[in-house]
Short mmCIF file of N, CA, C and O in Angstrom, two decimals:
data_model
loop_
_atom_site.label_atom_id
_atom_site.label_comp_id
_atom_site.label_asym_id
_atom_site.label_seq_id
_atom_site.Cartn_x
_atom_site.Cartn_y
_atom_site.Cartn_z
N MET A 1 45.75 23.12 88.71
CA MET A 1 45.79 22.50 87.40
C MET A 1 46.18 23.56 86.38
O MET A 1 45.82 24.71 86.50
N SER A 2 46.86 23.11 85.34
CA SER A 2 47.34 24.03 84.33
C SER A 2 47.33 23.35 82.98
O SER A 2 47.75 22.21 82.85
N VAL A 3 46.83 24.05 82.00
CA VAL A 3 46.80 23.56 80.62
C VAL A 3 47.47 24.60 79.75
O VAL A 3 47.29 25.80 79.94
N THR A 4 48.27 24.15 78.79
CA THR A 4 48.89 25.08 77.85
C THR A 4 48.48 24.72 76.43
O THR A 4 48.21 23.56 76.12
N THR A 5 48.41 25.72 75.59
CA THR A 5 48.20 25.50 74.16
C THR A 5 49.47 25.90 73.44
O THR A 5 50.14 26.87 73.82
N THR A 6 49.81 25.14 72.42
CA THR A 6 51.00 25.39 71.63
C THR A 6 50.68 25.17 70.17
O THR A 6 50.04 24.19 69.82
N THR A 7 51.12 26.07 69.32
CA THR A 7 50.97 25.87 67.89
C THR A 7 51.89 24.74 67.47
O THR A 7 53.07 24.71 67.82
N HIS A 8 51.34 23.80 66.72
CA HIS A 8 52.08 22.63 66.25
C HIS A 8 52.10 22.69 64.73
O HIS A 8 51.06 22.60 64.09
N LEU A 9 53.28 22.90 64.16
CA LEU A 9 53.44 23.09 62.72
C LEU A 9 53.70 21.76 62.03
O LEU A 9 54.44 20.92 62.54
N ASN A 10 53.12 21.60 60.86
CA ASN A 10 53.25 20.37 60.09
C ASN A 10 54.10 20.60 58.85
O ASN A 10 53.88 21.57 58.11
N PHE A 11 55.06 19.72 58.64
CA PHE A 11 55.97 19.81 57.49
C PHE A 11 56.03 18.46 56.80
O PHE A 11 55.48 17.48 57.26
N ARG A 12 56.74 18.40 55.71
CA ARG A 12 57.00 17.14 55.03
C ARG A 12 58.49 17.09 54.75
O ARG A 12 58.96 17.50 53.70
N GLY A 13 59.26 16.65 55.77
CA GLY A 13 60.70 16.50 55.63
C GLY A 13 61.51 17.71 56.03
O GLY A 13 62.74 17.65 56.04
N ASP A 14 60.86 18.83 56.40
CA ASP A 14 61.58 20.05 56.74
C ASP A 14 61.43 20.46 58.20
O ASP A 14 61.85 21.55 58.59
N ALA A 15 60.85 19.62 59.02
CA ALA A 15 60.59 20.02 60.42
C ALA A 15 61.88 20.32 61.17
O ALA A 15 61.95 21.32 61.89
N ARG A 16 62.91 19.50 60.99
CA ARG A 16 64.15 19.74 61.72
C ARG A 16 64.76 21.08 61.30
O ARG A 16 65.20 21.87 62.15
N ALA A 17 64.78 21.38 60.02
CA ALA A 17 65.34 22.66 59.55
C ALA A 17 64.53 23.82 60.10
O ALA A 17 65.10 24.84 60.53
N ALA A 18 63.22 23.68 60.12
CA ALA A 18 62.37 24.75 60.66
C ALA A 18 62.62 24.93 62.15
O ALA A 18 62.78 26.07 62.64
N LEU A 19 62.69 23.83 62.90
CA LEU A 19 62.94 23.92 64.33
C LEU A 19 64.32 24.52 64.61
O LEU A 19 64.47 25.34 65.53
N ASP A 20 65.32 24.13 63.82
CA ASP A 20 66.66 24.73 63.97
C ASP A 20 66.60 26.24 63.75
O ASP A 20 67.23 27.01 64.48
N PHE A 21 65.85 26.65 62.74
CA PHE A 21 65.70 28.08 62.45
C PHE A 21 65.02 28.80 63.61
O PHE A 21 65.51 29.84 64.08
N TYR A 22 63.90 28.25 64.12
CA TYR A 22 63.19 28.90 65.22
C TYR A 22 64.05 28.94 66.48
O TYR A 22 64.00 29.90 67.24
N ARG A 23 64.87 27.91 66.70
CA ARG A 23 65.80 27.92 67.83
C ARG A 23 66.81 29.04 67.67
O ARG A 23 67.11 29.78 68.60
N SER A 24 67.33 29.22 66.43
CA SER A 24 68.32 30.28 66.21
C SER A 24 67.72 31.66 66.39
O SER A 24 68.40 32.59 66.82
N VAL A 25 66.44 31.80 66.09
CA VAL A 25 65.76 33.09 66.24
C VAL A 25 65.48 33.39 67.70
O VAL A 25 65.67 34.52 68.17
N THR A 26 65.04 32.38 68.45
CA THR A 26 64.56 32.62 69.82
C THR A 26 65.57 32.27 70.90
O THR A 26 65.40 32.67 72.05
N GLY A 27 66.60 31.49 70.54
CA GLY A 27 67.55 31.04 71.54
C GLY A 27 67.01 29.94 72.43
O GLY A 27 67.58 29.64 73.47
N GLY A 28 65.91 29.35 72.04
CA GLY A 28 65.28 28.31 72.85
C GLY A 28 66.01 26.99 72.79
O GLY A 28 67.01 26.82 72.09
N ARG A 29 65.49 26.02 73.53
CA ARG A 29 66.03 24.66 73.58
C ARG A 29 65.27 23.81 72.57
O ARG A 29 64.05 23.80 72.54
N LEU A 30 66.01 23.09 71.73
CA LEU A 30 65.41 22.24 70.70
C LEU A 30 65.42 20.79 71.17
O LEU A 30 66.46 20.29 71.64
N THR A 31 64.28 20.14 71.07
CA THR A 31 64.15 18.71 71.33
C THR A 31 63.49 18.10 70.11
O THR A 31 62.49 18.64 69.62
N ALA A 32 64.04 17.00 69.61
CA ALA A 32 63.45 16.34 68.44
C ALA A 32 63.57 14.83 68.59
O ALA A 32 64.62 14.33 68.96
N VAL A 33 62.48 14.14 68.29
CA VAL A 33 62.44 12.68 68.28
C VAL A 33 62.09 12.26 66.85
O VAL A 33 61.09 12.73 66.30
N THR A 34 62.92 11.42 66.26
CA THR A 34 62.66 10.96 64.90
C THR A 34 61.75 9.73 64.92
O THR A 34 61.57 9.09 65.96
N TYR A 35 61.23 9.39 63.76
CA TYR A 35 60.43 8.17 63.65
C TYR A 35 61.29 6.96 64.03
O TYR A 35 60.82 6.04 64.70
N LYS A 36 62.57 6.99 63.66
CA LYS A 36 63.48 5.90 64.01
C LYS A 36 63.67 5.84 65.52
O LYS A 36 63.61 4.76 66.11
N ASP A 37 63.89 7.00 66.16
CA ASP A 37 64.06 7.05 67.62
C ASP A 37 62.87 6.41 68.33
O ASP A 37 63.04 5.76 69.36
N ALA A 38 61.67 6.64 67.81
CA ALA A 38 60.44 6.16 68.44
C ALA A 38 60.07 4.75 68.02
O ALA A 38 59.06 4.21 68.48
N GLY A 39 60.86 4.14 67.12
CA GLY A 39 60.53 2.80 66.63
C GLY A 39 59.25 2.81 65.81
O GLY A 39 58.49 1.84 65.83
N ALA A 40 59.01 3.89 65.09
CA ALA A 40 57.76 4.05 64.36
C ALA A 40 57.96 4.19 62.85
O ALA A 40 57.17 4.84 62.18
N VAL A 41 59.02 3.57 62.31
CA VAL A 41 59.26 3.64 60.87
C VAL A 41 58.34 2.63 60.19
O VAL A 41 58.36 1.45 60.50
N ARG A 42 57.50 3.14 59.30
CA ARG A 42 56.58 2.27 58.56
C ARG A 42 57.32 1.49 57.49
O ARG A 42 58.23 2.03 56.86
N PRO A 43 56.94 0.24 57.27
CA PRO A 43 57.54 -0.52 56.17
C PRO A 43 57.34 0.22 54.85
O PRO A 43 56.27 0.75 54.58
N GLY A 44 58.40 0.33 54.08
CA GLY A 44 58.35 1.05 52.81
C GLY A 44 58.63 2.53 52.95
O GLY A 44 58.68 3.24 51.96
N ALA A 45 58.77 3.01 54.18
CA ALA A 45 59.01 4.44 54.41
C ALA A 45 60.35 4.65 55.12
O ALA A 45 60.51 5.60 55.89
N GLU A 46 61.30 3.79 54.84
CA GLU A 46 62.61 3.89 55.51
C GLU A 46 63.29 5.24 55.25
O GLU A 46 64.05 5.71 56.08
N ALA A 47 63.01 5.86 54.11
CA ALA A 47 63.61 7.16 53.80
C ALA A 47 63.12 8.25 54.76
O ALA A 47 63.74 9.31 54.87
N GLU A 48 62.03 7.98 55.48
CA GLU A 48 61.47 8.95 56.42
C GLU A 48 61.91 8.68 57.86
O GLU A 48 61.48 9.36 58.78
N ALA A 49 62.80 7.72 58.06
CA ALA A 49 63.20 7.30 59.41
C ALA A 49 63.78 8.45 60.22
O ALA A 49 63.55 8.54 61.43
N ASP A 50 64.50 9.35 59.59
CA ASP A 50 65.13 10.47 60.31
C ASP A 50 64.28 11.74 60.32
O ASP A 50 64.72 12.78 60.80
N TRP A 51 63.06 11.64 59.81
CA TRP A 51 62.14 12.76 59.90
C TRP A 51 61.71 12.93 61.35
O TRP A 51 61.74 11.99 62.15
N VAL A 52 61.26 14.13 61.69
CA VAL A 52 60.85 14.44 63.05
C VAL A 52 59.42 13.95 63.29
O VAL A 52 58.49 14.36 62.62
N MET A 53 59.29 13.06 64.28
CA MET A 53 57.97 12.59 64.70
C MET A 53 57.38 13.54 65.74
O MET A 53 56.18 13.74 65.81
N TRP A 54 58.24 14.10 66.57
CA TRP A 54 57.84 15.08 67.57
C TRP A 54 59.02 16.01 67.81
O TRP A 54 60.12 15.55 68.07
N GLY A 55 58.77 17.29 67.68
CA GLY A 55 59.83 18.26 67.93
C GLY A 55 59.27 19.50 68.59
O GLY A 55 58.10 19.83 68.45
N GLU A 56 60.16 20.19 69.30
CA GLU A 56 59.74 21.37 70.03
C GLU A 56 60.92 22.31 70.24
O GLU A 56 62.04 21.86 70.45
N VAL A 57 60.64 23.60 70.16
CA VAL A 57 61.57 24.62 70.61
C VAL A 57 60.88 25.33 71.76
O VAL A 57 59.74 25.80 71.61
N ALA A 58 61.55 25.37 72.90
CA ALA A 58 60.99 26.02 74.08
C ALA A 58 62.01 27.01 74.61
O ALA A 58 63.17 26.66 74.84
N GLY A 59 61.58 28.24 74.77
CA GLY A 59 62.46 29.29 75.28
C GLY A 59 62.16 29.62 76.73
O GLY A 59 61.03 29.44 77.20
N ALA A 60 63.16 30.12 77.43
CA ALA A 60 62.99 30.51 78.83
C ALA A 60 61.98 31.64 78.98
O ALA A 60 61.38 31.81 80.04
N ASP A 61 61.76 32.39 77.89
CA ASP A 61 60.83 33.52 77.92
C ASP A 61 59.38 33.12 77.68
O ASP A 61 58.50 33.95 77.62
N GLY A 62 59.13 31.81 77.52
CA GLY A 62 57.77 31.33 77.28
C GLY A 62 57.48 30.99 75.83
O GLY A 62 56.44 30.41 75.53
N PHE A 63 58.38 31.34 74.90
CA PHE A 63 58.17 30.97 73.50
C PHE A 63 58.13 29.45 73.40
O PHE A 63 58.94 28.75 74.00
N ARG A 64 57.18 28.94 72.63
CA ARG A 64 57.09 27.51 72.42
C ARG A 64 56.42 27.26 71.07
O ARG A 64 55.40 27.86 70.75
N VAL A 65 57.03 26.38 70.29
CA VAL A 65 56.44 25.92 69.05
C VAL A 65 56.80 24.44 68.90
O VAL A 65 57.88 24.02 69.30
N MET A 66 55.86 23.67 68.38
CA MET A 66 56.10 22.25 68.14
C MET A 66 56.01 22.00 66.64
O MET A 66 55.39 22.78 65.91
N ALA A 67 56.61 20.91 66.18
CA ALA A 67 56.57 20.59 64.76
C ALA A 67 56.80 19.11 64.54
O ALA A 67 57.41 18.44 65.38
N TYR A 68 56.31 18.64 63.39
CA TYR A 68 56.63 17.28 62.98
C TYR A 68 56.55 17.17 61.48
O TYR A 68 56.04 18.07 60.80
N ASP A 69 57.10 16.06 60.96
CA ASP A 69 57.03 15.76 59.53
C ASP A 69 55.88 14.80 59.29
O ASP A 69 55.87 13.68 59.82
N VAL A 70 54.90 15.25 58.52
CA VAL A 70 53.75 14.42 58.18
C VAL A 70 54.23 13.27 57.30
O VAL A 70 54.85 13.50 56.26
N PRO A 71 53.98 12.02 57.70
CA PRO A 71 54.43 10.89 56.88
C PRO A 71 53.79 10.93 55.48
O PRO A 71 52.68 11.44 55.31
N SER A 72 54.49 10.39 54.52
CA SER A 72 54.01 10.42 53.14
C SER A 72 52.70 9.65 52.95
O SER A 72 51.99 9.88 51.98
N ALA A 73 52.36 8.77 53.88
CA ALA A 73 51.10 8.02 53.79
C ALA A 73 49.88 8.89 54.10
O ALA A 73 48.75 8.50 53.82
N LEU A 74 50.12 10.09 54.66
CA LEU A 74 49.03 10.99 55.01
C LEU A 74 49.02 12.18 54.05
O LEU A 74 50.07 12.61 53.58
N PRO A 75 47.84 12.74 53.80
CA PRO A 75 47.78 13.90 52.90
C PRO A 75 48.43 15.13 53.54
O PRO A 75 48.31 15.35 54.75
N TRP A 76 49.13 15.88 52.72
CA TRP A 76 49.73 17.14 53.17
C TRP A 76 50.19 17.92 51.96
O TRP A 76 50.80 17.38 51.04
N GLN A 77 49.89 19.19 51.95
CA GLN A 77 50.36 20.11 50.93
C GLN A 77 50.83 21.38 51.64
O GLN A 77 50.21 21.80 52.62
N PRO A 78 51.91 22.01 51.15
CA PRO A 78 52.34 23.26 51.78
C PRO A 78 51.18 24.25 51.85
O PRO A 78 50.45 24.43 50.88
N GLY A 79 50.99 24.84 53.00
CA GLY A 79 49.92 25.81 53.18
C GLY A 79 48.58 25.20 53.53
O GLY A 79 47.67 25.91 53.94
N GLU A 80 48.41 23.91 53.35
CA GLU A 80 47.19 23.22 53.75
C GLU A 80 47.53 22.32 54.93
O GLU A 80 48.59 21.71 54.96
N ASN A 81 46.65 22.22 55.88
CA ASN A 81 46.92 21.42 57.08
C ASN A 81 48.28 21.80 57.66
O ASN A 81 49.04 20.94 58.07
N ALA A 82 48.57 23.09 57.67
CA ALA A 82 49.90 23.56 58.07
C ALA A 82 50.13 23.52 59.58
O ALA A 82 51.26 23.60 60.03
N PHE A 83 49.06 23.40 60.36
CA PHE A 83 49.23 23.41 61.81
C PHE A 83 48.07 22.71 62.48
O PHE A 83 47.04 22.45 61.88
N PHE A 84 48.25 22.41 63.75
CA PHE A 84 47.15 22.06 64.63
C PHE A 84 47.44 22.63 66.00
O PHE A 84 48.53 23.16 66.24
N VAL A 85 46.47 22.60 66.87
CA VAL A 85 46.63 23.14 68.20
C VAL A 85 46.90 22.00 69.17
O VAL A 85 46.15 21.03 69.22
N SER A 86 47.98 22.11 69.91
CA SER A 86 48.33 21.12 70.93
C SER A 86 47.85 21.64 72.27
O SER A 86 48.16 22.76 72.67
N LEU A 87 47.06 20.83 72.96
CA LEU A 87 46.52 21.18 74.28
C LEU A 87 47.10 20.18 75.26
O LEU A 87 46.83 18.99 75.16
N ARG A 88 47.95 20.66 76.17
CA ARG A 88 48.70 19.75 77.05
C ARG A 88 48.45 20.10 78.51
O ARG A 88 48.28 21.24 78.87
N GLY A 89 48.52 19.06 79.34
CA GLY A 89 48.39 19.26 80.77
C GLY A 89 48.91 18.04 81.51
O GLY A 89 49.20 17.01 80.90
N ALA A 90 49.02 18.16 82.82
CA ALA A 90 49.52 17.06 83.64
C ALA A 90 48.39 16.31 84.33
O ALA A 90 48.62 15.23 84.86
N ASP A 91 47.19 16.85 84.30
CA ASP A 91 46.06 16.24 85.00
C ASP A 91 45.18 15.48 84.01
O ASP A 91 44.51 16.08 83.17
N ALA A 92 45.16 14.15 84.12
CA ALA A 92 44.42 13.31 83.18
C ALA A 92 42.93 13.62 83.19
O ALA A 92 42.29 13.65 82.13
N ALA A 93 42.37 13.88 84.36
CA ALA A 93 40.93 14.17 84.44
C ALA A 93 40.60 15.48 83.72
O ALA A 93 39.58 15.58 83.02
N GLU A 94 41.46 16.48 83.88
CA GLU A 94 41.23 17.76 83.23
C GLU A 94 41.31 17.63 81.72
O GLU A 94 40.44 18.13 80.99
N ILE A 95 42.33 16.95 81.22
CA ILE A 95 42.48 16.77 79.77
C ILE A 95 41.34 15.92 79.22
O ILE A 95 40.79 16.20 78.15
N THR A 96 40.95 14.89 79.96
CA THR A 96 39.83 14.04 79.52
C THR A 96 38.54 14.85 79.42
O THR A 96 37.78 14.71 78.46
N GLY A 97 38.30 15.72 80.38
CA GLY A 97 37.11 16.57 80.33
C GLY A 97 37.13 17.51 79.13
O GLY A 97 36.11 17.68 78.45
N LEU A 98 38.29 18.10 78.86
CA LEU A 98 38.42 18.97 77.68
C LEU A 98 38.19 18.16 76.40
O LEU A 98 37.51 18.62 75.48
N TRP A 99 38.76 16.96 76.35
CA TRP A 99 38.57 16.06 75.20
C TRP A 99 37.09 15.80 74.98
O TRP A 99 36.60 15.91 73.85
N GLU A 100 36.39 15.43 76.03
CA GLU A 100 34.98 15.08 75.90
C GLU A 100 34.16 16.26 75.37
O GLU A 100 33.26 16.07 74.54
N ARG A 101 34.49 17.46 75.80
CA ARG A 101 33.75 18.62 75.31
C ARG A 101 34.14 18.98 73.88
O ARG A 101 33.27 19.33 73.07
N LEU A 102 35.42 18.90 73.55
CA LEU A 102 35.84 19.18 72.17
C LEU A 102 35.31 18.14 71.20
O LEU A 102 35.09 18.42 70.02
N ALA A 103 35.12 16.91 71.66
CA ALA A 103 34.71 15.80 70.78
C ALA A 103 33.26 15.89 70.33
O ALA A 103 32.87 15.20 69.38
N VAL A 104 32.46 16.75 70.95
CA VAL A 104 31.06 16.89 70.56
C VAL A 104 31.01 17.42 69.13
O VAL A 104 31.49 18.52 68.84
N GLY A 105 30.48 16.64 68.21
CA GLY A 105 30.39 17.03 66.81
C GLY A 105 31.70 16.94 66.05
O GLY A 105 31.79 17.39 64.91
N ALA A 106 32.72 16.35 66.67
CA ALA A 106 34.06 16.27 66.06
C ALA A 106 34.24 14.96 65.30
O ALA A 106 33.47 14.01 65.47
N THR A 107 35.29 14.92 64.49
CA THR A 107 35.76 13.69 63.85
C THR A 107 37.02 13.27 64.58
O THR A 107 38.01 14.02 64.60
N VAL A 108 36.99 12.11 65.19
CA VAL A 108 38.12 11.64 65.98
C VAL A 108 39.08 10.87 65.08
O VAL A 108 38.71 9.87 64.46
N ALA A 109 40.33 11.34 65.00
CA ALA A 109 41.37 10.67 64.21
C ALA A 109 42.08 9.61 65.05
O ALA A 109 42.44 8.55 64.55
N ARG A 110 42.27 9.91 66.34
CA ARG A 110 42.87 8.96 67.27
C ARG A 110 42.20 9.17 68.62
O ARG A 110 42.31 10.25 69.21
N PRO A 111 41.51 8.16 69.12
CA PRO A 111 40.84 8.31 70.42
C PRO A 111 41.84 8.62 71.53
O PRO A 111 42.99 8.17 71.47
N LEU A 112 41.40 9.35 72.51
CA LEU A 112 42.25 9.67 73.65
C LEU A 112 42.57 8.38 74.40
O LEU A 112 41.67 7.65 74.82
N GLY A 113 43.85 8.10 74.53
CA GLY A 113 44.29 6.89 75.21
C GLY A 113 45.79 6.90 75.41
O GLY A 113 46.48 7.81 74.97
N PRO A 114 46.31 5.86 76.07
CA PRO A 114 47.75 5.79 76.31
C PRO A 114 48.54 5.73 75.00
O PRO A 114 48.07 5.17 74.01
N ALA A 115 49.72 6.32 75.02
CA ALA A 115 50.63 6.30 73.87
C ALA A 115 52.04 6.10 74.40
O ALA A 115 52.31 6.40 75.56
N PRO A 116 52.96 5.63 73.56
CA PRO A 116 54.33 5.43 74.04
C PRO A 116 55.00 6.71 74.54
O PRO A 116 55.90 6.65 75.36
N TRP A 117 54.56 7.86 74.08
CA TRP A 117 55.20 9.12 74.43
C TRP A 117 54.38 9.97 75.42
O TRP A 117 54.83 11.03 75.84
N ALA A 118 53.20 9.51 75.79
CA ALA A 118 52.36 10.29 76.70
C ALA A 118 51.40 9.37 77.45
O ALA A 118 50.98 8.34 76.92
N ALA A 119 51.04 9.77 78.66
CA ALA A 119 50.08 8.98 79.44
C ALA A 119 48.75 8.90 78.72
O ALA A 119 48.08 7.86 78.71
N LEU A 120 48.34 10.00 78.09
CA LEU A 120 47.14 10.05 77.25
C LEU A 120 47.47 10.89 76.03
O LEU A 120 48.17 11.91 76.13
N TYR A 121 46.94 10.50 74.88
CA TYR A 121 47.15 11.24 73.64
C TYR A 121 45.93 10.99 72.74
O TYR A 121 45.45 9.86 72.65
N GLY A 122 45.45 12.03 72.09
CA GLY A 122 44.35 11.88 71.15
C GLY A 122 44.35 13.01 70.16
O GLY A 122 44.91 14.09 70.41
N MET A 123 43.73 12.77 68.99
CA MET A 123 43.66 13.80 67.95
C MET A 123 42.25 13.81 67.38
O MET A 123 41.67 12.75 67.10
N LEU A 124 41.72 15.01 67.19
CA LEU A 124 40.40 15.15 66.58
C LEU A 124 40.33 16.44 65.77
O LEU A 124 41.14 17.34 65.95
N THR A 125 39.36 16.48 64.88
CA THR A 125 39.03 17.70 64.15
C THR A 125 37.68 18.16 64.68
O THR A 125 36.69 17.42 64.58
N ASP A 126 37.65 19.35 65.27
CA ASP A 126 36.41 19.80 65.89
C ASP A 126 35.38 20.18 64.84
O ASP A 126 35.64 20.16 63.63
N ARG A 127 34.20 20.51 65.29
CA ARG A 127 33.10 20.78 64.37
C ARG A 127 33.32 22.03 63.51
O ARG A 127 32.60 22.27 62.56
N PHE A 128 34.37 22.81 63.84
CA PHE A 128 34.71 23.98 63.04
C PHE A 128 35.87 23.73 62.08
O PHE A 128 36.33 24.64 61.41
N GLY A 129 36.39 22.49 62.06
CA GLY A 129 37.48 22.14 61.16
C GLY A 129 38.86 22.36 61.72
O GLY A 129 39.85 22.23 61.01
N VAL A 130 38.97 22.68 63.01
CA VAL A 130 40.27 22.89 63.65
C VAL A 130 40.76 21.55 64.20
O VAL A 130 40.02 20.84 64.88
N VAL A 131 42.01 21.22 63.89
CA VAL A 131 42.61 19.98 64.37
C VAL A 131 43.26 20.23 65.73
O VAL A 131 44.04 21.17 65.89
N TRP A 132 42.91 19.38 66.69
CA TRP A 132 43.43 19.46 68.05
C TRP A 132 44.15 18.17 68.40
O TRP A 132 43.68 17.09 68.05
N VAL A 133 45.25 18.30 69.12
CA VAL A 133 45.93 17.18 69.74
C VAL A 133 45.92 17.44 71.23
O VAL A 133 46.35 18.52 71.67
N LEU A 134 45.43 16.51 72.01
CA LEU A 134 45.44 16.64 73.46
C LEU A 134 46.32 15.56 74.03
O LEU A 134 46.29 14.41 73.57
N ASP A 135 47.13 15.93 75.03
CA ASP A 135 47.93 14.91 75.69
C ASP A 135 48.21 15.28 77.13
O ASP A 135 48.13 16.43 77.53
N VAL A 136 48.49 14.23 77.89
CA VAL A 136 48.84 14.37 79.30
C VAL A 136 50.33 14.08 79.40
O VAL A 136 50.80 13.01 78.97
N VAL A 137 51.05 15.05 79.91
CA VAL A 137 52.50 14.92 80.07
C VAL A 137 52.85 15.11 81.54
O VAL A 137 52.16 15.83 82.26
N ALA A 138 53.91 14.48 81.94
CA ALA A 138 54.33 14.60 83.35
C ALA A 138 55.09 15.88 83.58
O ALA A 138 55.63 16.49 82.75
#
């Protein structure tokens, strides 16, 4: 079993530019899914359709950073809520166990469960104020 942690950066409309920049610095591979690509454009937020819902730069040398554009319906200020920790693995039981332990004293924003982009996905703020996203990927 293997679990990885990745810094996940939060932006408001600049995620693609940031990911392009990090790709140019590291030579990594850029992957980006927009809200439109995922069929997740909120009514009244059509201007955000091309924002990045999930993005990643991954380099052959192990460099990895993820990013997304925080929708305008959610609070966000530059320098505040600038990142969260992504905890990923392929084993559902392992990720579920980590979730259960991290959830003690936490505030759950999205319960761990199936999502269109992952077998399991959940988000919580732990008792120390750190935001975690856990997901199971193939």
